[in-house]
PDB file of C-alpha atoms in Angstrom:
ATOM      1  CA  ASN A 607      66.724  36.592  23.945  1.00 80.00           C
ATOM      2  CA  GLN A 608      65.628  39.199  26.469  1.00 85.00           C
ATOM      3  CA  THR A 609      61.936  38.286  26.284  1.00 85.00           C
ATOM      4  CA  ALA A 610      62.696  34.632  27.060  1.00 85.00           C
ATOM      5  CA  GLU A 611      64.876  35.768  29.972  1.00 89.00           C
ATOM      6  CA  ASN A 612      61.964  37.822  31.315  1.00 89.00           C
ATOM      7  CA  LEU A 613      59.455  34.980  30.936  1.00 90.00           C
ATOM      8  CA  TYR A 614      61.523  32.092  32.306  1.00 92.00           C
ATOM      9  CA  GLY A 615      64.047  33.930  34.508  1.00 93.00           C
ATOM     10  CA  TYR A 616      67.196  32.350  33.048  1.00 92.00           C
ATOM     11  CA  SER A 617      69.983  34.402  31.506  1.00 92.00           C
ATOM     12  CA  THR A 618      71.461  33.355  28.173  1.00 89.00           C
ATOM     13  CA  SER A 619      74.679  32.215  29.845  1.00 91.00           C
ATOM     14  CA  GLU A 620      72.708  29.949  32.207  1.00 91.00           C
ATOM     15  CA  VAL A 621      70.967  28.033  29.413  1.00 88.00           C
ATOM     16  CA  LEU A 622      73.710  27.717  26.791  1.00 86.00           C
ATOM     17  CA  GLY A 623      74.554  24.044  26.310  1.00 85.00           C
ATOM     18  CA  LYS A 624      71.752  22.864  28.602  1.00 86.00           C
ATOM     19  CA  ASN A 625      68.574  20.938  27.833  1.00 82.00           C
ATOM     20  CA  ALA A 626      65.892  23.645  27.683  1.00 82.00           C
ATOM     21  CA  PHE A 627      63.093  21.143  28.312  1.00 82.00           C
ATOM     22  CA  LYS A 628      64.680  20.073  31.620  1.00 82.00           C
ATOM     23  CA  LEU A 629      64.944  23.708  32.696  1.00 85.00           C
ATOM     24  CA  ILE A 630      61.482  24.789  31.596  1.00 86.00           C
ATOM     25  CA  VAL A 631      59.390  21.652  32.161  1.00 80.00           C
ATOM     26  CA  GLY A 632      61.404  19.869  34.830  1.00 68.00           C
ATOM     27  CA  ILE A 633      62.640  16.313  35.124  1.00 63.00           C
ATOM     28  CA  SER A 634      59.514  14.941  36.822  1.00 65.00           C
ATOM     29  CA  ASN A 635      57.293  15.374  33.759  1.00 66.00           C
ATOM     30  CA  PHE A 636      59.402  14.526  30.729  1.00 75.00           C
ATOM     31  CA  ASP A 637      56.761  12.530  28.779  1.00 85.00           C
ATOM     32  CA  LEU A 638      55.429  15.530  26.843  1.00 86.00           C
ATOM     33  CA  PRO A 639      58.875  16.938  25.941  1.00 87.00           C
ATOM     34  CA  ASN A 640      59.937  13.482  24.706  1.00 88.00           C
ATOM     35  CA  HIS A 641      56.762  13.305  22.627  1.00 91.00           C
ATOM     36  CA  ILE A 642      57.425  16.765  21.160  1.00 91.00           C
ATOM     37  CA  ILE A 643      61.041  15.864  20.308  1.00 90.00           C
ATOM     38  CA  ASN A 644      59.912  12.625  18.632  1.00 93.00           C
ATOM     39  CA  GLN A 645      57.368  14.564  16.547  1.00 94.00           C
ATOM     40  CA  ILE A 646      60.070  17.049  15.496  1.00 93.00           C
ATOM     41  CA  LYS A 647      62.410  14.199  14.508  1.00 93.00           C
ATOM     42  CA  MET A 648      59.610  12.859  12.270  1.00 94.00           C
ATOM     43  CA  GLY A 649      59.308  16.281  10.585  1.00 94.00           C
ATOM     44  CA  ASN A 650      56.156  17.377  12.421  1.00 96.00           C
ATOM     45  CA  SER A 651      55.452  20.548  14.357  1.00 96.00           C
ATOM     46  CA  TRP A 652      53.718  20.626  17.733  1.00 95.00           C
ATOM     47  CA  SER A 653      51.519  23.405  19.094  1.00 95.00           C
ATOM     48  CA  GLY A 654      49.634  23.343  22.348  1.00 92.00           C
ATOM     49  CA  GLN A 655      49.385  24.242  25.979  1.00 90.00           C
ATOM     50  CA  LEU A 656      51.784  22.874  28.587  1.00 88.00           C
ATOM     51  CA  LEU A 657      52.828  23.447  32.170  1.00 89.00           C
ATOM     52  CA  ALA A 658      56.093  25.413  32.247  1.00 91.00           C
ATOM     53  CA  ARG A 659      58.381  26.381  35.108  1.00 91.00           C
ATOM     54  CA  LYS A 660      60.355  29.551  35.770  1.00 93.00           C
ATOM     55  CA  LYS A 661      63.824  29.583  37.310  1.00 94.00           C
ATOM     56  CA  SER A 662      62.162  30.592  40.591  1.00 94.00           C
ATOM     57  CA  GLY A 663      60.175  27.339  40.544  1.00 92.00           C
ATOM     58  CA  GLU A 664      56.874  29.082  39.799  1.00 93.00           C
ATOM     59  CA  GLN A 665      54.770  27.024  37.410  1.00 91.00           C
ATOM     60  CA  PHE A 666      52.532  28.572  34.780  1.00 92.00           C
ATOM     61  CA  SER A 667      50.502  27.489  31.793  1.00 91.00           C
ATOM     62  CA  ALA A 668      52.203  28.289  28.491  1.00 91.00           C
ATOM     63  CA  ILE A 669      51.130  28.204  24.878  1.00 91.00           C
ATOM     64  CA  ALA A 670      53.971  26.912  22.741  1.00 91.00           C
ATOM     65  CA  SER A 671      54.684  26.049  19.145  1.00 93.00           C
ATOM     66  CA  TYR A 672      57.690  23.875  18.303  1.00 93.00           C
ATOM     67  CA  THR A 673      58.858  23.656  14.689  1.00 95.00           C
ATOM     68  CA  PRO A 674      61.751  21.725  13.112  1.00 95.00           C
ATOM     69  CA  LEU A 675      64.725  23.894  12.130  1.00 93.00           C
ATOM     70  CA  TYR A 676      66.479  22.740   8.945  1.00 93.00           C
ATOM     71  CA  ASP A 677      69.733  23.797   7.301  1.00 93.00           C
ATOM     72  CA  ASP A 678      70.083  24.570   3.576  1.00 94.00           C
ATOM     73  CA  ASP A 679      70.432  20.840   2.832  1.00 95.00           C
ATOM     74  CA  CYS A 680      67.136  20.082   4.634  1.00 92.00           C
ATOM     75  CA  LYS A 681      68.987  18.425   7.517  1.00 94.00           C
ATOM     76  CA  LEU A 682      67.311  18.786  10.911  1.00 92.00           C
ATOM     77  CA  MET A 683      69.455  21.167  12.972  1.00 90.00           C
ATOM     78  CA  GLY A 684      67.214  21.824  15.962  1.00 87.00           C
ATOM     79  CA  ILE A 685      63.886  23.152  17.123  1.00 88.00           C
ATOM     80  CA  THR A 686      62.448  26.655  16.957  1.00 88.00           C
ATOM     81  CA  CYS A 687      60.064  27.433  19.803  1.00 88.00           C
ATOM     82  CA  VAL A 688      57.653  30.312  20.218  1.00 89.00           C
ATOM     83  CA  SER A 689      55.989  30.389  23.635  1.00 90.00           C
ATOM     84  CA  ASN A 690      53.981  32.707  25.819  1.00 91.00           C
ATOM     85  CA  ASP A 691      52.326  32.727  29.246  1.00 92.00           C
ATOM     86  CA  VAL A 692      48.573  32.184  28.779  1.00 90.00           C
ATOM     87  CA  ARG A 693      47.532  34.264  31.814  1.00 86.00           C
ATOM     88  CA  PRO A 694      47.252  37.588  29.940  1.00 82.00           C
ATOM     89  CA  PHE A 695      45.053  35.925  27.322  1.00 77.00           C
ATOM     90  CA  LYS A 696      42.818  34.310  29.951  1.00 77.00           C
ATOM     91  CA  GLU A 697      42.544  37.610  31.839  1.00 71.00           C
ATOM     92  CA  ASN A 698      41.421  39.379  28.652  1.00 67.00           C
ATOM     93  CA  ILE A 699      38.807  36.709  28.012  1.00 63.00           C
ATOM     94  CA  VAL A 700      37.439  36.915  31.547  1.00 58.00           C
ATOM     95  CA  ALA A 701      37.618  40.718  31.666  1.00 55.00           C
ATOM     96  CA  SER A 702      35.846  41.258  28.366  1.00 53.00           C
ATOM     97  CA  ASN A 703      33.390  38.410  28.891  1.00 52.00           C
ATOM     98  CA  SER A 704      33.315  38.197  25.098  1.00 50.00           C
ATOM     99  CA  TYR A 705      34.139  34.510  24.981  1.00 47.00           C
ATOM    100  CA  SER A 706      32.422  31.671  26.772  1.00 49.00           C
ATOM    101  CA  PRO A 707      33.570  28.211  25.704  1.00 52.00           C
ATOM    102  CA  SER A 708      30.749  25.712  25.503  1.00 53.00           C
ATOM    103  CA  GLY A 709      31.156  22.527  27.454  1.00 48.00           C
ATOM    104  CA  SER A 710      34.281  23.681  29.268  1.00 47.00           C
ATOM    105  CA  ASP A 711      35.302  21.487  32.173  1.00 46.00           C
ATOM    106  CA  SER A 712      38.247  20.683  34.398  1.00 42.00           C
ATOM    107  CA  LYS A 713      40.063  19.102  31.461  1.00 41.00           C
ATOM    108  CA  GLN A 714      40.592  22.595  30.069  1.00 41.00           C
ATOM    109  CA  SER A 715      44.023  22.759  31.721  1.00 39.00           C
ATOM    110  CA  GLN A 716      45.247  19.512  30.144  1.00 41.00           C
ATOM    111  CA  SER A 717      47.662  19.653  27.240  1.00 43.00           C
ATOM    112  CA  ARG A 718      46.165  20.242  23.825  1.00 46.00           C
ATOM    113  CA  SER A 719      48.146  19.738  20.681  1.00 45.00           C
ATOM    114  CA  ILE A 720      47.981  20.117  16.924  1.00 45.00           C
ATOM    115  CA  PHE A 721      50.303  18.247  14.582  1.00 46.00           C
ATOM    116  CA  THR A 722      51.217  19.311  11.077  1.00 45.00           C
ATOM    117  CA  ASN A 723      53.582  17.706   8.600  1.00 45.00           C
ATOM    118  CA  LYS A 724      56.705  19.641   7.585  1.00 45.00           C
ATOM    119  CA  PRO A 725      55.321  23.163   7.982  1.00 44.00           C
ATOM    120  CA  ARG A 726      56.408  25.999   5.765  1.00 43.00           C
ATOM    121  CA  VAL A 727      57.741  28.924   7.740  1.00 44.00           C
ATOM    122  CA  ASP A 728      56.898  32.360   6.398  1.00 43.00           C
ATOM    123  CA  SER A 729      59.810  34.606   7.358  1.00 42.00           C
ATOM    124  CA  GLN A 730      57.658  37.687   6.710  1.00 41.00           C
ATOM    125  CA  GLN A 731      55.179  36.771   9.450  1.00 39.00           C
ATOM    126  CA  PRO A 732      56.128  38.422  12.771  1.00 41.00           C
ATOM    127  CA  PHE A 733      55.975  36.431  15.982  1.00 40.00           C
ATOM    128  CA  GLN A 734      54.926  39.617  17.829  1.00 38.00           C
ATOM    129  CA  ALA A 735      54.410  38.872  21.545  1.00 37.00           C
ATOM    130  CA  GLY A 736      55.825  35.371  21.425  1.00 41.00           C
ATOM    131  CA  ILE A 737      59.214  34.195  22.502  1.00 44.00           C
ATOM    132  CA  ALA A 738      61.414  32.609  19.911  1.00 48.00           C
ATOM    133  CA  SER A 739      64.102  30.291  21.093  1.00 50.00           C
ATOM    134  CA  LYS A 740      66.143  27.559  19.511  1.00 49.00           C
ATOM    135  CA  ILE A 741      66.822  24.108  20.900  1.00 49.00           C
ATOM    136  CA  SER A 742      69.712  22.470  19.083  1.00 45.00           C
ATOM    137  CA  ASN A 743      71.686  19.236  19.200  1.00 43.00           C
ATOM    138  CA  LEU A 744      68.862  16.729  18.870  1.00 45.00           C
TER     139      LEU A 744
END
């Protein structure tokens, strides 16, 4: 979609048929993507913060939520991903000074994740500023 193109810098034609994790995370750090894929295969969702990469090579911290995508027969067909650059959120926190995490340290930039079993997706809930993309062919 256009929003994903703006965030990551790849056109739709450039990513069709390619491994999105290799494009967005890079080959050098494939442990987390493998972990996410394994969780999806077990029917779990993954949400957290990870280091992403744009087509230009620029790295940025992203918030992402990966959810299994099932067909009508409950067969796993792929992954639905909603992601966003965290910089605007961090800038709002710093600018407003309305939030001060207690005990924050240098580990703040490390990946954080939340696992849930077979989530129910509410189609009425908008994803608003997020980016929805689909990773198929697991």
